[in-house]
Amino acid sequence: MSQPIIVEQKINAPVYKVWRALTDKTEMQSWYFDIFDFELQTGKIFNFYEPGEEKKYHHQGEILEIVPNEKLKYSWAYPEFSDKKTTVTWELKPDENGTLVKLIHEDIDHFNDLGDHFSRESFTEGWNGILKESLKPYLES
């Protein structure tokens, strides 16, 4: 079993606002991805592409666990490239004047044979950007 990628970020916003940003598809468009078929319900499958016109990587997830204002867990896969899946978990904890957001991406080694765009380093860089350069400024503005 590989070491998970863990990225943490303190955000100066209450937990309920962070939760809404993570689970409302209209809000997600502003800071994350445009996930048109996202529904906050266990077992629901959702699909999206990275921003831009290329539509190079089809992402697919299935919601595995929902604990309102605390945890959102879903699978993360690239069905055109591999039948393997990884797991992404968002954990929220109230912290003085805000929320501590912890993202855990597990089983990343399942994508080892897919090339550099699917490497641990690439995912770590991507998640750091999403939390620190997208979610944090979106919620603190």
PDB file of C-alpha atoms in Angstrom:
ATOM      1  CA  MET A   1       0.000   0.000   0.000  1.00  0.00           C
ATOM      2  CA  SER A   2       1.393   3.370  -1.008  1.00  0.00           C
ATOM      3  CA  GLN A   3       1.693   6.478   1.073  1.00  0.00           C
ATOM      4  CA  PRO A   4      -1.319   8.782   0.523  1.00  0.00           C
ATOM      5  CA  ILE A   5      -0.921  12.347  -0.664  1.00  0.00           C
ATOM      6  CA  ILE A   6      -2.031  14.672   2.139  1.00  0.00           C
ATOM      7  CA  VAL A   7      -2.487  18.412   1.659  1.00  0.00           C
ATOM      8  CA  GLU A   8      -3.727  20.671   4.453  1.00  0.00           C
ATOM      9  CA  GLN A   9      -4.799  24.288   4.343  1.00  0.00           C
ATOM     10  CA  LYS A  10      -6.246  26.683   6.913  1.00  0.00           C
ATOM     11  CA  ILE A  11      -9.054  28.740   5.400  1.00  0.00           C
ATOM     12  CA  ASN A  12     -10.521  31.780   7.094  1.00  0.00           C
ATOM     13  CA  ALA A  13     -14.135  30.802   6.501  1.00  0.00           C
ATOM     14  CA  PRO A  14     -16.636  28.831   8.590  1.00  0.00           C
ATOM     15  CA  VAL A  15     -17.028  25.097   8.000  1.00  0.00           C
ATOM     16  CA  TYR A  16     -20.481  25.450   6.442  1.00  0.00           C
ATOM     17  CA  LYS A  17     -19.098  27.780   3.724  1.00  0.00           C
ATOM     18  CA  VAL A  18     -16.227  25.407   2.949  1.00  0.00           C
ATOM     19  CA  TRP A  19     -18.668  22.478   2.807  1.00  0.00           C
ATOM     20  CA  ARG A  20     -20.913  24.372   0.417  1.00  0.00           C
ATOM     21  CA  ALA A  21     -17.938  25.175  -1.827  1.00  0.00           C
ATOM     22  CA  LEU A  22     -17.044  21.454  -1.915  1.00  0.00           C
ATOM     23  CA  THR A  23     -20.555  20.157  -2.541  1.00  0.00           C
ATOM     24  CA  ASP A  24     -22.502  22.751  -4.549  1.00  0.00           C
ATOM     25  CA  LYS A  25     -21.839  22.281  -8.274  1.00  0.00           C
ATOM     26  CA  THR A  26     -22.492  25.976  -8.986  1.00  0.00           C
ATOM     27  CA  GLU A  27     -19.870  27.014  -6.443  1.00  0.00           C
ATOM     28  CA  MET A  28     -17.445  24.340  -7.668  1.00  0.00           C
ATOM     29  CA  GLN A  29     -17.432  25.996 -11.106  1.00  0.00           C
ATOM     30  CA  SER A  30     -15.884  29.097  -9.524  1.00  0.00           C
ATOM     31  CA  TRP A  31     -12.864  27.431  -7.934  1.00  0.00           C
ATOM     32  CA  TYR A  32     -12.657  23.710  -8.836  1.00  0.00           C
ATOM     33  CA  PHE A  33     -14.117  22.015 -11.910  1.00  0.00           C
ATOM     34  CA  ASP A  34     -17.363  22.245 -13.849  1.00  0.00           C
ATOM     35  CA  ILE A  35     -19.023  19.006 -12.714  1.00  0.00           C
ATOM     36  CA  PHE A  36     -22.415  19.228 -14.404  1.00  0.00           C
ATOM     37  CA  ASP A  37     -23.691  15.862 -13.140  1.00  0.00           C
ATOM     38  CA  PHE A  38     -22.551  16.190  -9.503  1.00  0.00           C
ATOM     39  CA  GLU A  39     -25.201  15.213  -6.947  1.00  0.00           C
ATOM     40  CA  LEU A  40     -24.415  15.029  -3.248  1.00  0.00           C
ATOM     41  CA  GLN A  41     -25.683  11.503  -2.691  1.00  0.00           C
ATOM     42  CA  THR A  42     -23.799   8.322  -1.820  1.00  0.00           C
ATOM     43  CA  GLY A  43     -23.407   6.083  -4.851  1.00  0.00           C
ATOM     44  CA  LYS A  44     -23.829   8.882  -7.409  1.00  0.00           C
ATOM     45  CA  ILE A  45     -21.299   8.921 -10.234  1.00  0.00           C
ATOM     46  CA  PHE A  46     -20.004  12.206 -11.647  1.00  0.00           C
ATOM     47  CA  ASN A  47     -17.813  13.131 -14.621  1.00  0.00           C
ATOM     48  CA  PHE A  48     -15.695  16.112 -15.615  1.00  0.00           C
ATOM     49  CA  TYR A  49     -12.713  17.285 -17.643  1.00  0.00           C
ATOM     50  CA  GLU A  50      -9.891  19.607 -16.690  1.00  0.00           C
ATOM     51  CA  PRO A  51     -10.515  23.255 -17.638  1.00  0.00           C
ATOM     52  CA  GLY A  52      -9.806  24.324 -21.208  1.00  0.00           C
ATOM     53  CA  GLU A  53     -10.786  23.167 -24.641  1.00  0.00           C
ATOM     54  CA  GLU A  54      -8.537  20.088 -24.854  1.00  0.00           C
ATOM     55  CA  LYS A  55     -10.783  17.779 -22.813  1.00  0.00           C
ATOM     56  CA  LYS A  56      -7.762  15.489 -22.560  1.00  0.00           C
ATOM     57  CA  TYR A  57      -8.484  13.725 -19.282  1.00  0.00           C
ATOM     58  CA  HIS A  58     -11.935  12.410 -18.462  1.00  0.00           C
ATOM     59  CA  HIS A  59     -12.238  12.204 -14.664  1.00  0.00           C
ATOM     60  CA  GLN A  60     -14.886  10.023 -13.099  1.00  0.00           C
ATOM     61  CA  GLY A  61     -15.840   9.723  -9.448  1.00  0.00           C
ATOM     62  CA  GLU A  62     -18.368   7.971  -7.297  1.00  0.00           C
ATOM     63  CA  ILE A  63     -19.450   9.421  -3.974  1.00  0.00           C
ATOM     64  CA  LEU A  64     -18.525   6.933  -1.274  1.00  0.00           C
ATOM     65  CA  GLU A  65     -19.182   8.769   1.999  1.00  0.00           C
ATOM     66  CA  ILE A  66     -20.863  11.970   3.137  1.00  0.00           C
ATOM     67  CA  VAL A  67     -20.689  13.384   6.651  1.00  0.00           C
ATOM     68  CA  PRO A  68     -22.142  16.892   6.303  1.00  0.00           C
ATOM     69  CA  ASN A  69     -19.708  19.664   7.234  1.00  0.00           C
ATOM     70  CA  GLU A  70     -17.041  17.060   8.139  1.00  0.00           C
ATOM     71  CA  LYS A  71     -16.151  14.622   5.348  1.00  0.00           C
ATOM     72  CA  LEU A  72     -16.664  14.011   1.645  1.00  0.00           C
ATOM     73  CA  LYS A  73     -15.104  10.904   0.108  1.00  0.00           C
ATOM     74  CA  TYR A  74     -15.226   9.776  -3.510  1.00  0.00           C
ATOM     75  CA  SER A  75     -13.414   7.568  -5.961  1.00  0.00           C
ATOM     76  CA  TRP A  76     -11.188   9.199  -8.586  1.00  0.00           C
ATOM     77  CA  ALA A  77     -10.597   7.462 -11.897  1.00  0.00           C
ATOM     78  CA  TYR A  78      -9.677   7.964 -15.558  1.00  0.00           C
ATOM     79  CA  PRO A  79     -11.866   5.383 -17.335  1.00  0.00           C
ATOM     80  CA  GLU A  80     -10.298   5.915 -20.774  1.00  0.00           C
ATOM     81  CA  PHE A  81      -6.821   5.129 -19.417  1.00  0.00           C
ATOM     82  CA  SER A  82      -7.278   2.590 -16.628  1.00  0.00           C
ATOM     83  CA  ASP A  83      -9.855   0.487 -14.829  1.00  0.00           C
ATOM     84  CA  LYS A  84      -8.160   1.272 -11.508  1.00  0.00           C
ATOM     85  CA  LYS A  85      -9.479   3.813  -9.019  1.00  0.00           C
ATOM     86  CA  THR A  86      -8.040   5.964  -6.275  1.00  0.00           C
ATOM     87  CA  THR A  87      -9.846   7.657  -3.396  1.00  0.00           C
ATOM     88  CA  VAL A  88     -10.073  11.355  -2.526  1.00  0.00           C
ATOM     89  CA  THR A  89     -11.247  12.434   0.928  1.00  0.00           C
ATOM     90  CA  TRP A  90     -11.916  15.990   2.060  1.00  0.00           C
ATOM     91  CA  GLU A  91     -11.960  16.411   5.849  1.00  0.00           C
ATOM     92  CA  LEU A  92     -13.089  19.644   7.511  1.00  0.00           C
ATOM     93  CA  LYS A  93     -12.378  20.663  11.093  1.00  0.00           C
ATOM     94  CA  PRO A  94     -13.379  23.951  12.709  1.00  0.00           C
ATOM     95  CA  ASP A  95     -10.313  25.919  13.691  1.00  0.00           C
ATOM     96  CA  GLU A  96     -10.061  29.283  15.394  1.00  0.00           C
ATOM     97  CA  ASN A  97     -11.485  31.837  12.944  1.00  0.00           C
ATOM     98  CA  GLY A  98     -11.951  29.292  10.203  1.00  0.00           C
ATOM     99  CA  THR A  99     -11.595  25.753   8.960  1.00  0.00           C
ATOM    100  CA  LEU A 100      -8.726  23.327   8.609  1.00  0.00           C
ATOM    101  CA  VAL A 101      -9.153  21.532   5.275  1.00  0.00           C
ATOM    102  CA  LYS A 102      -7.358  18.223   4.824  1.00  0.00           C
ATOM    103  CA  LEU A 103      -7.313  16.479   1.452  1.00  0.00           C
ATOM    104  CA  ILE A 104      -6.183  12.841   1.311  1.00  0.00           C
ATOM    105  CA  HIS A 105      -5.622  11.125  -2.054  1.00  0.00           C
ATOM    106  CA  GLU A 106      -5.065   7.387  -1.534  1.00  0.00           C
ATOM    107  CA  ASP A 107      -3.819   4.578  -3.780  1.00  0.00           C
ATOM    108  CA  ILE A 108      -2.107   6.959  -6.177  1.00  0.00           C
ATOM    109  CA  ASP A 109       0.290   4.157  -7.127  1.00  0.00           C
ATOM    110  CA  HIS A 110      -2.612   2.624  -9.096  1.00  0.00           C
ATOM    111  CA  PHE A 111      -1.808   5.195 -11.801  1.00  0.00           C
ATOM    112  CA  ASN A 112       1.976   4.586 -11.883  1.00  0.00           C
ATOM    113  CA  ASP A 113       1.887   3.067 -15.372  1.00  0.00           C
ATOM    114  CA  LEU A 114      -0.044   6.005 -16.902  1.00  0.00           C
ATOM    115  CA  GLY A 115       2.890   8.425 -17.225  1.00  0.00           C
ATOM    116  CA  ASP A 116       4.145  11.673 -15.697  1.00  0.00           C
ATOM    117  CA  HIS A 117       0.780  13.460 -15.721  1.00  0.00           C
ATOM    118  CA  PHE A 118      -0.453  10.837 -13.239  1.00  0.00           C
ATOM    119  CA  SER A 119       2.601  10.802 -10.956  1.00  0.00           C
ATOM    120  CA  ARG A 120       2.629  11.447  -7.225  1.00  0.00           C
ATOM    121  CA  GLU A 121       4.483  14.713  -7.884  1.00  0.00           C
ATOM    122  CA  SER A 122       1.932  15.865 -10.457  1.00  0.00           C
ATOM    123  CA  PHE A 123      -1.022  15.097  -8.177  1.00  0.00           C
ATOM    124  CA  THR A 124       0.676  16.717  -5.161  1.00  0.00           C
ATOM    125  CA  GLU A 125       1.323  19.878  -7.168  1.00  0.00           C
ATOM    126  CA  GLY A 126      -2.240  19.859  -8.480  1.00  0.00           C
ATOM    127  CA  TRP A 127      -3.882  19.415  -5.087  1.00  0.00           C
ATOM    128  CA  ASN A 128      -1.674  22.087  -3.516  1.00  0.00           C
ATOM    129  CA  GLY A 129      -2.726  24.472  -6.268  1.00  0.00           C
ATOM    130  CA  ILE A 130      -6.400  23.609  -5.876  1.00  0.00           C
ATOM    131  CA  LEU A 131      -6.398  24.163  -2.104  1.00  0.00           C
ATOM    132  CA  LYS A 132      -3.978  27.081  -1.808  1.00  0.00           C
ATOM    133  CA  GLU A 133      -4.488  28.972  -5.070  1.00  0.00           C
ATOM    134  CA  SER A 134      -8.152  28.232  -5.818  1.00  0.00           C
ATOM    135  CA  LEU A 135     -10.253  27.221  -2.783  1.00  0.00           C
ATOM    136  CA  LYS A 136      -8.579  29.475  -0.200  1.00  0.00           C
ATOM    137  CA  PRO A 137      -8.759  32.709  -2.261  1.00  0.00           C
ATOM    138  CA  TYR A 138     -12.297  31.851  -3.408  1.00  0.00           C
ATOM    139  CA  LEU A 139     -13.560  31.516   0.176  1.00  0.00           C
ATOM    140  CA  GLU A 140     -11.517  34.346   1.674  1.00  0.00           C
ATOM    141  CA  SER A 141     -12.365  37.004  -0.919  1.00  0.00           C
TER     142      SER A 141
END
